[in-house]
């Protein structure tokens, strides 16, 4: 146990919000494979979170892996999650703000609640977690913050005014925070996935999927693991000089 605690102390530890399914799960597994103890946050689906934890543990049987329920759109819950991550992991060095939702529709039909729900999680949840984690990382003078944006936060998309506004805001937050935290050796970057095959995109109609695939230069959907690989790189020592960037994983859509 003492040995394990010592090892945990020496490794950089990661929290992934919405790490139970889709892209977040792939990020958690990639970070575990890279040797980082991880905490997987989820909101309601404990089975998916346990499955994700099993996959991380398979990557390295000796690695500490935790799951933690929290709705990060709630300010208090988000702050509590960051505190719990620090306590259970020993220290929080890598924060991946991945939890996100869509509430699509044309603006004429869109309810204000659809805007609020999306903003509360995608933007405010990211903001709350960044703020609380930054306090801890600044003390340690080290940190990696990775925010999950989207190509539609850069290019826009009909039917996603609320979602694209939330992701554009995440990009602004990322660039500003990178400037605030650089002097403490904390990097802050955003990943902008294109069309990735997850539960989030499964609800699209076949017609919409066909049209989307046709618009992608590489002519296929991305895999969550292809986003996970970039997150693991951004968390690594090799990425120490990369900050304030928005990096696409989109098969050429954003080119
Ligand atoms: P997903 O398959 O729907 O998974 C969403 C994850 O977020 C789940 O782990 C879910 O946990 C968690 N979550 C939902 N609400 C939460 C809350 N209030 N608090 C904490 N966790 C919450 O989504 P995804 O496709 O992997 O997307 C992940 C991120 O990538 C999102 O930010 C999304 O906007 C972004 N993105 C996705 C795509 C794409 O094509 N898929 C493209 C661009 C950007 P439970 O299972 O417990 O509900």
mmCIF file of C-alpha atoms and ligand atoms in Angstrom:
data_model
loop_
_atom_site.group_PDB
_atom_site.id
_atom_site.type_symbol
_atom_site.label_atom_id
_atom_site.label_comp_id
_atom_site.label_asym_id
_atom_site.label_seq_id
_atom_site.Cartn_x
_atom_site.Cartn_y
_atom_site.Cartn_z
ATOM 1 C CA UNK A 1 0.000 0.000 0.000
ATOM 2 C CA UNK A 2 2.819 2.373 0.999
ATOM 3 C CA UNK A 3 4.599 1.437 -2.225
ATOM 4 C CA UNK A 4 1.427 2.151 -4.236
ATOM 5 C CA UNK A 5 0.963 5.557 -2.523
ATOM 6 C CA UNK A 6 4.576 6.453 -3.278
ATOM 7 C CA UNK A 7 4.124 5.501 -6.928
ATOM 8 C CA UNK A 8 0.863 7.432 -7.148
ATOM 9 C CA UNK A 9 2.698 10.477 -5.773
ATOM 10 C CA UNK A 10 5.277 10.386 -8.506
ATOM 11 C CA UNK A 11 2.844 9.992 -11.399
ATOM 12 C CA UNK A 12 0.763 12.792 -12.883
ATOM 13 C CA UNK A 13 -2.883 12.061 -12.125
ATOM 14 C CA UNK A 14 -5.922 12.812 -14.293
ATOM 15 C CA UNK A 15 -9.615 13.577 -13.928
ATOM 16 C CA UNK A 16 -11.831 13.116 -16.978
ATOM 17 C CA UNK A 17 -15.320 14.596 -16.767
ATOM 18 C CA UNK A 18 -17.858 12.493 -18.654
ATOM 19 C CA UNK A 19 -15.216 9.775 -18.813
ATOM 20 C CA UNK A 20 -17.664 6.878 -18.734
ATOM 21 C CA UNK A 21 -18.679 6.727 -22.398
ATOM 22 C CA UNK A 22 -17.632 7.779 -25.902
ATOM 23 C CA UNK A 23 -14.721 10.164 -26.270
ATOM 24 C CA UNK A 24 -14.235 10.593 -22.513
ATOM 25 C CA UNK A 25 -13.852 6.846 -22.036
ATOM 26 C CA UNK A 26 -11.263 6.674 -24.827
ATOM 27 C CA UNK A 27 -9.385 9.589 -23.246
ATOM 28 C CA UNK A 28 -9.403 7.814 -19.855
ATOM 29 C CA UNK A 29 -8.065 4.596 -21.388
ATOM 30 C CA UNK A 30 -5.365 6.456 -23.356
ATOM 31 C CA UNK A 31 -4.244 8.281 -20.201
ATOM 32 C CA UNK A 32 -4.230 5.025 -18.201
ATOM 33 C CA UNK A 33 -2.173 3.350 -20.943
ATOM 34 C CA UNK A 34 0.268 6.261 -20.665
ATOM 35 C CA UNK A 35 0.618 5.443 -16.949
ATOM 36 C CA UNK A 36 -1.555 8.134 -15.370
ATOM 37 C CA UNK A 37 -3.768 7.219 -12.387
ATOM 38 C CA UNK A 38 -7.267 8.312 -13.449
ATOM 39 C CA UNK A 39 -10.599 9.366 -11.996
ATOM 40 C CA UNK A 40 -13.560 8.820 -14.303
ATOM 41 C CA UNK A 41 -16.481 11.166 -13.688
ATOM 42 C CA UNK A 42 -19.993 10.285 -14.856
ATOM 43 C CA UNK A 43 -23.426 11.764 -14.326
ATOM 44 C CA UNK A 44 -25.949 8.897 -14.222
ATOM 45 C CA UNK A 45 -24.779 5.702 -15.894
ATOM 46 C CA UNK A 46 -22.748 3.828 -13.257
ATOM 47 C CA UNK A 47 -22.540 0.649 -15.374
ATOM 48 C CA UNK A 48 -20.813 2.533 -18.174
ATOM 49 C CA UNK A 49 -18.461 4.150 -15.650
ATOM 50 C CA UNK A 50 -17.550 0.756 -14.172
ATOM 51 C CA UNK A 51 -16.934 -0.631 -17.650
ATOM 52 C CA UNK A 52 -14.661 2.314 -18.447
ATOM 53 C CA UNK A 53 -12.780 1.757 -15.174
ATOM 54 C CA UNK A 54 -12.301 -1.936 -16.056
ATOM 55 C CA UNK A 55 -10.799 -0.964 -19.412
ATOM 56 C CA UNK A 56 -8.409 1.461 -17.687
ATOM 57 C CA UNK A 57 -7.412 -1.167 -15.136
ATOM 58 C CA UNK A 58 -6.774 -3.648 -17.954
ATOM 59 C CA UNK A 59 -4.334 -1.154 -19.455
ATOM 60 C CA UNK A 60 -2.277 -1.362 -16.234
ATOM 61 C CA UNK A 61 -3.400 -3.643 -13.386
ATOM 62 C CA UNK A 62 -1.414 -1.693 -10.761
ATOM 63 C CA UNK A 63 -2.791 1.699 -11.731
ATOM 64 C CA UNK A 64 -5.193 3.447 -9.331
ATOM 65 C CA UNK A 65 -8.539 3.983 -11.130
ATOM 66 C CA UNK A 66 -11.525 5.705 -9.486
ATOM 67 C CA UNK A 67 -15.058 6.464 -10.611
ATOM 68 C CA UNK A 68 -16.981 9.418 -9.217
ATOM 69 C CA UNK A 69 -20.560 10.552 -9.851
ATOM 70 C CA UNK A 70 -21.084 14.311 -10.218
ATOM 71 C CA UNK A 71 -23.173 16.612 -12.347
ATOM 72 C CA UNK A 72 -20.529 19.114 -13.390
ATOM 73 C CA UNK A 73 -23.133 21.602 -14.608
ATOM 74 C CA UNK A 74 -23.829 22.235 -10.928
ATOM 75 C CA UNK A 75 -21.302 24.624 -9.384
ATOM 76 C CA UNK A 76 -21.121 22.941 -5.971
ATOM 77 C CA UNK A 77 -20.939 19.410 -7.403
ATOM 78 C CA UNK A 78 -18.162 20.448 -9.790
ATOM 79 C CA UNK A 79 -16.128 21.987 -6.938
ATOM 80 C CA UNK A 80 -16.691 18.866 -4.811
ATOM 81 C CA UNK A 81 -15.575 16.644 -7.694
ATOM 82 C CA UNK A 82 -12.276 18.512 -8.053
ATOM 83 C CA UNK A 83 -11.693 18.302 -4.286
ATOM 84 C CA UNK A 84 -12.455 14.557 -4.279
ATOM 85 C CA UNK A 85 -10.123 14.006 -7.234
ATOM 86 C CA UNK A 86 -7.303 15.772 -5.389
ATOM 87 C CA UNK A 87 -7.959 13.720 -2.237
ATOM 88 C CA UNK A 88 -8.296 10.296 -3.870
ATOM 89 C CA UNK A 89 -5.607 10.683 -6.536
ATOM 90 C CA UNK A 90 -3.216 12.454 -4.169
ATOM 91 C CA UNK A 91 -2.880 15.391 -6.557
ATOM 92 C CA UNK A 92 -4.673 16.555 -9.673
ATOM 93 C CA UNK A 93 -2.322 17.329 -12.544
ATOM 94 C CA UNK A 94 -4.398 16.680 -15.664
ATOM 95 C CA UNK A 95 -7.979 17.863 -16.100
ATOM 96 C CA UNK A 96 -9.935 16.840 -19.181
ATOM 97 C CA UNK A 97 -13.205 18.769 -19.449
ATOM 98 C CA UNK A 98 -15.035 16.390 -21.716
ATOM 99 C CA UNK A 99 -18.619 16.168 -20.392
ATOM 100 C CA UNK A 100 -20.968 17.677 -22.948
ATOM 101 C CA UNK A 101 -24.477 17.442 -24.341
ATOM 102 C CA UNK A 102 -26.454 18.539 -27.385
ATOM 103 C CA UNK A 103 -30.040 19.817 -27.523
ATOM 104 C CA UNK A 104 -30.348 20.353 -31.275
ATOM 105 C CA UNK A 105 -33.054 22.212 -33.178
ATOM 106 C CA UNK A 106 -33.585 25.220 -35.395
ATOM 107 C CA UNK A 107 -33.527 28.463 -33.429
ATOM 108 C CA UNK A 108 -37.177 29.266 -34.238
ATOM 109 C CA UNK A 109 -38.243 26.153 -32.327
ATOM 110 C CA UNK A 110 -35.548 26.167 -29.689
ATOM 111 C CA UNK A 111 -36.628 26.571 -26.093
ATOM 112 C CA UNK A 112 -34.609 28.721 -23.723
ATOM 113 C CA UNK A 113 -34.124 25.588 -21.569
ATOM 114 C CA UNK A 114 -32.296 23.965 -24.505
ATOM 115 C CA UNK A 115 -29.872 26.867 -24.507
ATOM 116 C CA UNK A 116 -29.520 26.892 -20.714
ATOM 117 C CA UNK A 117 -28.904 23.141 -20.368
ATOM 118 C CA UNK A 118 -26.215 23.152 -23.038
ATOM 119 C CA UNK A 119 -24.516 26.289 -21.682
ATOM 120 C CA UNK A 120 -24.726 25.048 -18.083
ATOM 121 C CA UNK A 121 -22.822 21.865 -18.863
ATOM 122 C CA UNK A 122 -20.632 22.596 -21.885
ATOM 123 C CA UNK A 123 -19.482 26.067 -20.876
ATOM 124 C CA UNK A 124 -20.206 26.612 -17.193
ATOM 125 C CA UNK A 125 -19.242 23.061 -16.155
ATOM 126 C CA UNK A 126 -15.923 23.527 -17.956
ATOM 127 C CA UNK A 127 -15.470 26.928 -16.307
ATOM 128 C CA UNK A 128 -16.199 25.613 -12.778
ATOM 129 C CA UNK A 129 -13.799 22.676 -13.129
ATOM 130 C CA UNK A 130 -11.062 24.868 -14.660
ATOM 131 C CA UNK A 131 -11.377 27.412 -11.848
ATOM 132 C CA UNK A 132 -11.193 24.869 -9.027
ATOM 133 C CA UNK A 133 -8.426 22.810 -10.647
ATOM 134 C CA UNK A 134 -6.390 25.931 -11.463
ATOM 135 C CA UNK A 135 -6.208 26.778 -7.741
ATOM 136 C CA UNK A 136 -4.584 23.385 -7.051
ATOM 137 C CA UNK A 137 -2.363 23.346 -10.125
ATOM 138 C CA UNK A 138 -1.066 26.872 -9.474
ATOM 139 C CA UNK A 139 0.166 25.760 -6.053
ATOM 140 C CA UNK A 140 2.009 22.817 -7.633
ATOM 141 C CA UNK A 141 3.223 24.969 -10.525
ATOM 142 C CA UNK A 142 2.300 22.294 -12.991
ATOM 143 C CA UNK A 143 -0.819 21.295 -14.867
ATOM 144 C CA UNK A 144 -2.438 20.202 -18.088
ATOM 145 C CA UNK A 145 -5.980 21.311 -18.884
ATOM 146 C CA UNK A 146 -7.647 19.884 -21.987
ATOM 147 C CA UNK A 147 -11.082 21.161 -22.980
ATOM 148 C CA UNK A 148 -13.303 19.282 -25.426
ATOM 149 C CA UNK A 149 -14.551 21.845 -27.938
ATOM 150 C CA UNK A 150 -15.945 20.952 -31.379
ATOM 151 C CA UNK A 151 -15.469 21.807 -35.017
ATOM 152 C CA UNK A 152 -18.919 23.443 -34.897
ATOM 153 C CA UNK A 153 -17.563 25.918 -32.328
ATOM 154 C CA UNK A 154 -15.306 27.156 -35.135
ATOM 155 C CA UNK A 155 -17.450 26.681 -38.253
ATOM 156 C CA UNK A 156 -21.035 26.693 -36.929
ATOM 157 C CA UNK A 157 -23.760 24.243 -37.917
ATOM 158 C CA UNK A 158 -27.437 24.724 -38.748
ATOM 159 C CA UNK A 159 -29.552 23.247 -35.953
ATOM 160 C CA UNK A 160 -26.850 23.736 -33.321
ATOM 161 C CA UNK A 161 -26.876 27.457 -32.437
ATOM 162 C CA UNK A 162 -26.871 26.642 -28.710
ATOM 163 C CA UNK A 163 -24.218 23.920 -28.934
ATOM 164 C CA UNK A 164 -21.893 25.775 -31.320
ATOM 165 C CA UNK A 165 -22.128 28.902 -29.134
ATOM 166 C CA UNK A 166 -21.158 26.820 -26.083
ATOM 167 C CA UNK A 167 -18.172 25.315 -27.896
ATOM 168 C CA UNK A 168 -17.045 28.676 -29.320
ATOM 169 C CA UNK A 169 -17.155 29.944 -25.732
ATOM 170 C CA UNK A 170 -15.037 26.995 -24.582
ATOM 171 C CA UNK A 171 -12.453 27.990 -27.193
ATOM 172 C CA UNK A 172 -12.390 31.578 -25.876
ATOM 173 C CA UNK A 173 -12.097 30.299 -22.319
ATOM 174 C CA UNK A 174 -9.213 28.008 -23.323
ATOM 175 C CA UNK A 175 -7.203 30.762 -25.017
ATOM 176 C CA UNK A 176 -7.693 33.235 -22.157
ATOM 177 C CA UNK A 177 -6.927 30.697 -19.445
ATOM 178 C CA UNK A 178 -3.776 29.589 -21.278
ATOM 179 C CA UNK A 179 -2.538 33.178 -20.984
ATOM 180 C CA UNK A 180 -3.489 33.413 -17.295
ATOM 181 C CA UNK A 181 -1.787 30.172 -16.269
ATOM 182 C CA UNK A 182 1.287 29.992 -18.490
ATOM 183 C CA UNK A 183 3.599 31.540 -15.887
ATOM 184 C CA UNK A 184 2.822 28.583 -13.582
ATOM 185 C CA UNK A 185 3.724 25.988 -16.238
ATOM 186 C CA UNK A 186 0.094 25.026 -16.711
ATOM 187 C CA UNK A 187 -0.910 24.439 -20.324
ATOM 188 C CA UNK A 188 -4.502 24.828 -21.503
ATOM 189 C CA UNK A 189 -5.568 23.493 -24.890
ATOM 190 C CA UNK A 190 -8.766 22.560 -26.677
ATOM 191 C CA UNK A 191 -9.491 19.605 -28.916
ATOM 192 C CA UNK A 192 -12.034 20.198 -31.670
ATOM 193 C CA UNK A 193 -13.371 16.823 -32.818
ATOM 194 C CA UNK A 194 -15.301 16.594 -36.064
ATOM 195 C CA UNK A 195 -17.759 13.730 -36.480
ATOM 196 C CA UNK A 196 -16.880 10.970 -34.005
ATOM 197 C CA UNK A 197 -18.800 7.712 -33.657
ATOM 198 C CA UNK A 198 -20.329 7.835 -30.127
ATOM 199 C CA UNK A 199 -23.766 7.693 -28.471
ATOM 200 C CA UNK A 200 -24.014 11.460 -29.048
ATOM 201 C CA UNK A 201 -23.913 11.091 -32.839
ATOM 202 C CA UNK A 202 -25.936 7.823 -32.969
ATOM 203 C CA UNK A 203 -29.170 9.811 -32.706
ATOM 204 C CA UNK A 204 -28.539 11.447 -36.120
ATOM 205 C CA UNK A 205 -30.712 10.260 -39.035
ATOM 206 C CA UNK A 206 -29.136 7.998 -41.686
ATOM 207 C CA UNK A 207 -29.560 10.820 -44.200
ATOM 208 C CA UNK A 208 -27.691 13.292 -41.959
ATOM 209 C CA UNK A 209 -24.936 10.725 -41.316
ATOM 210 C CA UNK A 210 -24.516 10.107 -45.083
ATOM 211 C CA UNK A 211 -24.319 13.843 -45.794
ATOM 212 C CA UNK A 212 -21.798 14.333 -42.981
ATOM 213 C CA UNK A 213 -19.550 11.479 -44.152
ATOM 214 C CA UNK A 214 -19.623 12.870 -47.713
ATOM 215 C CA UNK A 215 -18.403 16.232 -46.379
ATOM 216 C CA UNK A 216 -15.387 14.684 -44.608
ATOM 217 C CA UNK A 217 -12.221 14.586 -46.765
ATOM 218 C CA UNK A 218 -11.191 11.245 -45.179
ATOM 219 C CA UNK A 219 -14.734 9.891 -45.897
ATOM 220 C CA UNK A 220 -15.324 8.237 -42.536
ATOM 221 C CA UNK A 221 -16.335 8.965 -38.961
ATOM 222 C CA UNK A 222 -13.556 9.400 -36.433
ATOM 223 C CA UNK A 223 -13.018 6.892 -33.629
ATOM 224 C CA UNK A 224 -13.060 8.007 -29.974
ATOM 225 C CA UNK A 225 -9.579 6.462 -29.635
ATOM 226 C CA UNK A 226 -8.277 8.922 -32.241
ATOM 227 C CA UNK A 227 -9.311 11.773 -29.924
ATOM 228 C CA UNK A 228 -7.942 9.920 -26.877
ATOM 229 C CA UNK A 229 -4.515 9.675 -28.502
ATOM 230 C CA UNK A 230 -4.318 13.462 -28.910
ATOM 231 C CA UNK A 231 -5.429 14.042 -25.310
ATOM 232 C CA UNK A 232 -2.705 11.686 -24.066
ATOM 233 C CA UNK A 233 -0.140 13.571 -26.134
ATOM 234 C CA UNK A 234 -1.302 16.971 -24.838
ATOM 235 C CA UNK A 235 -0.983 15.600 -21.292
ATOM 236 C CA UNK A 236 2.561 14.362 -21.902
ATOM 237 C CA UNK A 237 5.913 16.027 -21.185
ATOM 238 C CA UNK A 238 6.487 16.266 -24.940
ATOM 239 C CA UNK A 239 3.587 18.759 -25.208
ATOM 240 C CA UNK A 240 4.997 21.167 -22.599
ATOM 241 C CA UNK A 241 5.402 23.991 -25.155
ATOM 242 C CA UNK A 242 1.902 23.728 -26.605
ATOM 243 C CA UNK A 243 -0.677 26.004 -25.004
ATOM 244 C CA UNK A 244 -3.682 28.079 -26.036
ATOM 245 C CA UNK A 245 -4.229 25.897 -29.104
ATOM 246 C CA UNK A 246 -7.344 24.421 -30.669
ATOM 247 C CA UNK A 247 -6.439 21.177 -32.411
ATOM 248 C CA UNK A 248 -8.859 19.460 -34.768
ATOM 249 C CA UNK A 249 -9.407 15.695 -34.951
ATOM 250 C CA UNK A 250 -11.831 15.825 -37.843
ATOM 251 C CA UNK A 251 -10.664 13.890 -40.907
ATOM 252 C CA UNK A 252 -9.930 17.177 -42.669
ATOM 253 C CA UNK A 253 -13.378 18.762 -42.160
ATOM 254 C CA UNK A 254 -11.892 21.904 -40.649
ATOM 255 C CA UNK A 255 -9.145 22.291 -43.271
HETATM 256 P P1 LIG B 1 -21.477 10.920 -25.152
HETATM 257 O O1 LIG B 1 -21.147 9.646 -25.832
HETATM 258 O O2 LIG B 1 -22.889 11.386 -25.123
HETATM 259 O O3 LIG B 1 -20.923 10.852 -23.640
HETATM 260 C C1 LIG B 1 -21.145 11.920 -22.782
HETATM 261 C C2 LIG B 1 -20.435 11.713 -21.475
HETATM 262 O O4 LIG B 1 -20.695 12.875 -20.658
HETATM 263 C C3 LIG B 1 -20.935 10.522 -20.682
HETATM 264 O O5 LIG B 1 -19.836 9.956 -20.001
HETATM 265 C C4 LIG B 1 -21.931 11.142 -19.692
HETATM 266 O O6 LIG B 1 -22.070 10.416 -18.473
HETATM 267 C C5 LIG B 1 -21.241 12.470 -19.400
HETATM 268 N N1 LIG B 1 -22.154 13.505 -18.902
HETATM 269 C C6 LIG B 1 -23.319 13.932 -19.442
HETATM 270 N N2 LIG B 1 -23.852 14.903 -18.682
HETATM 271 C C7 LIG B 1 -23.006 15.093 -17.635
HETATM 272 C C8 LIG B 1 -23.023 15.958 -16.506
HETATM 273 N N3 LIG B 1 -23.999 16.829 -16.294
HETATM 274 N N4 LIG B 1 -21.986 15.860 -15.626
HETATM 275 C C9 LIG B 1 -20.981 14.975 -15.814
HETATM 276 N N5 LIG B 1 -20.920 14.132 -16.880
HETATM 277 C C10 LIG B 1 -21.925 14.201 -17.775
HETATM 278 O O7 LIG B 1 -20.645 12.139 -25.791
HETATM 279 P P2 LIG B 1 -19.333 12.127 -26.722
HETATM 280 O O8 LIG B 1 -19.768 12.066 -28.120
HETATM 281 O O9 LIG B 1 -18.341 11.159 -26.208
HETATM 282 O O10 LIG B 1 -18.820 13.618 -26.486
HETATM 283 C C11 LIG B 1 -17.837 13.951 -25.526
HETATM 284 C C12 LIG B 1 -17.426 15.394 -25.712
HETATM 285 O O11 LIG B 1 -16.941 15.585 -27.038
HETATM 286 C C13 LIG B 1 -18.581 16.392 -25.550
HETATM 287 O O12 LIG B 1 -18.106 17.564 -24.937
HETATM 288 C C14 LIG B 1 -18.992 16.671 -26.980
HETATM 289 O O13 LIG B 1 -19.621 17.924 -27.100
HETATM 290 C C15 LIG B 1 -17.657 16.630 -27.674
HETATM 291 N N6 LIG B 1 -17.730 16.366 -29.102
HETATM 292 C C16 LIG B 1 -18.261 15.213 -29.595
HETATM 293 C C17 LIG B 1 -18.306 15.014 -30.956
HETATM 294 C C18 LIG B 1 -18.849 13.743 -31.571
HETATM 295 O O14 LIG B 1 -18.936 13.680 -32.803
HETATM 296 N N7 LIG B 1 -19.205 12.734 -30.797
HETATM 297 C C19 LIG B 1 -17.840 16.004 -31.844
HETATM 298 C C20 LIG B 1 -17.320 17.173 -31.308
HETATM 299 C C21 LIG B 1 -17.259 17.340 -29.943
HETATM 300 P P3 LIG B 1 -23.332 9.381 -18.226
HETATM 301 O O15 LIG B 1 -23.029 8.192 -19.062
HETATM 302 O O16 LIG B 1 -23.337 9.100 -16.775
HETATM 303 O O17 LIG B 1 -24.542 10.111 -18.705
#
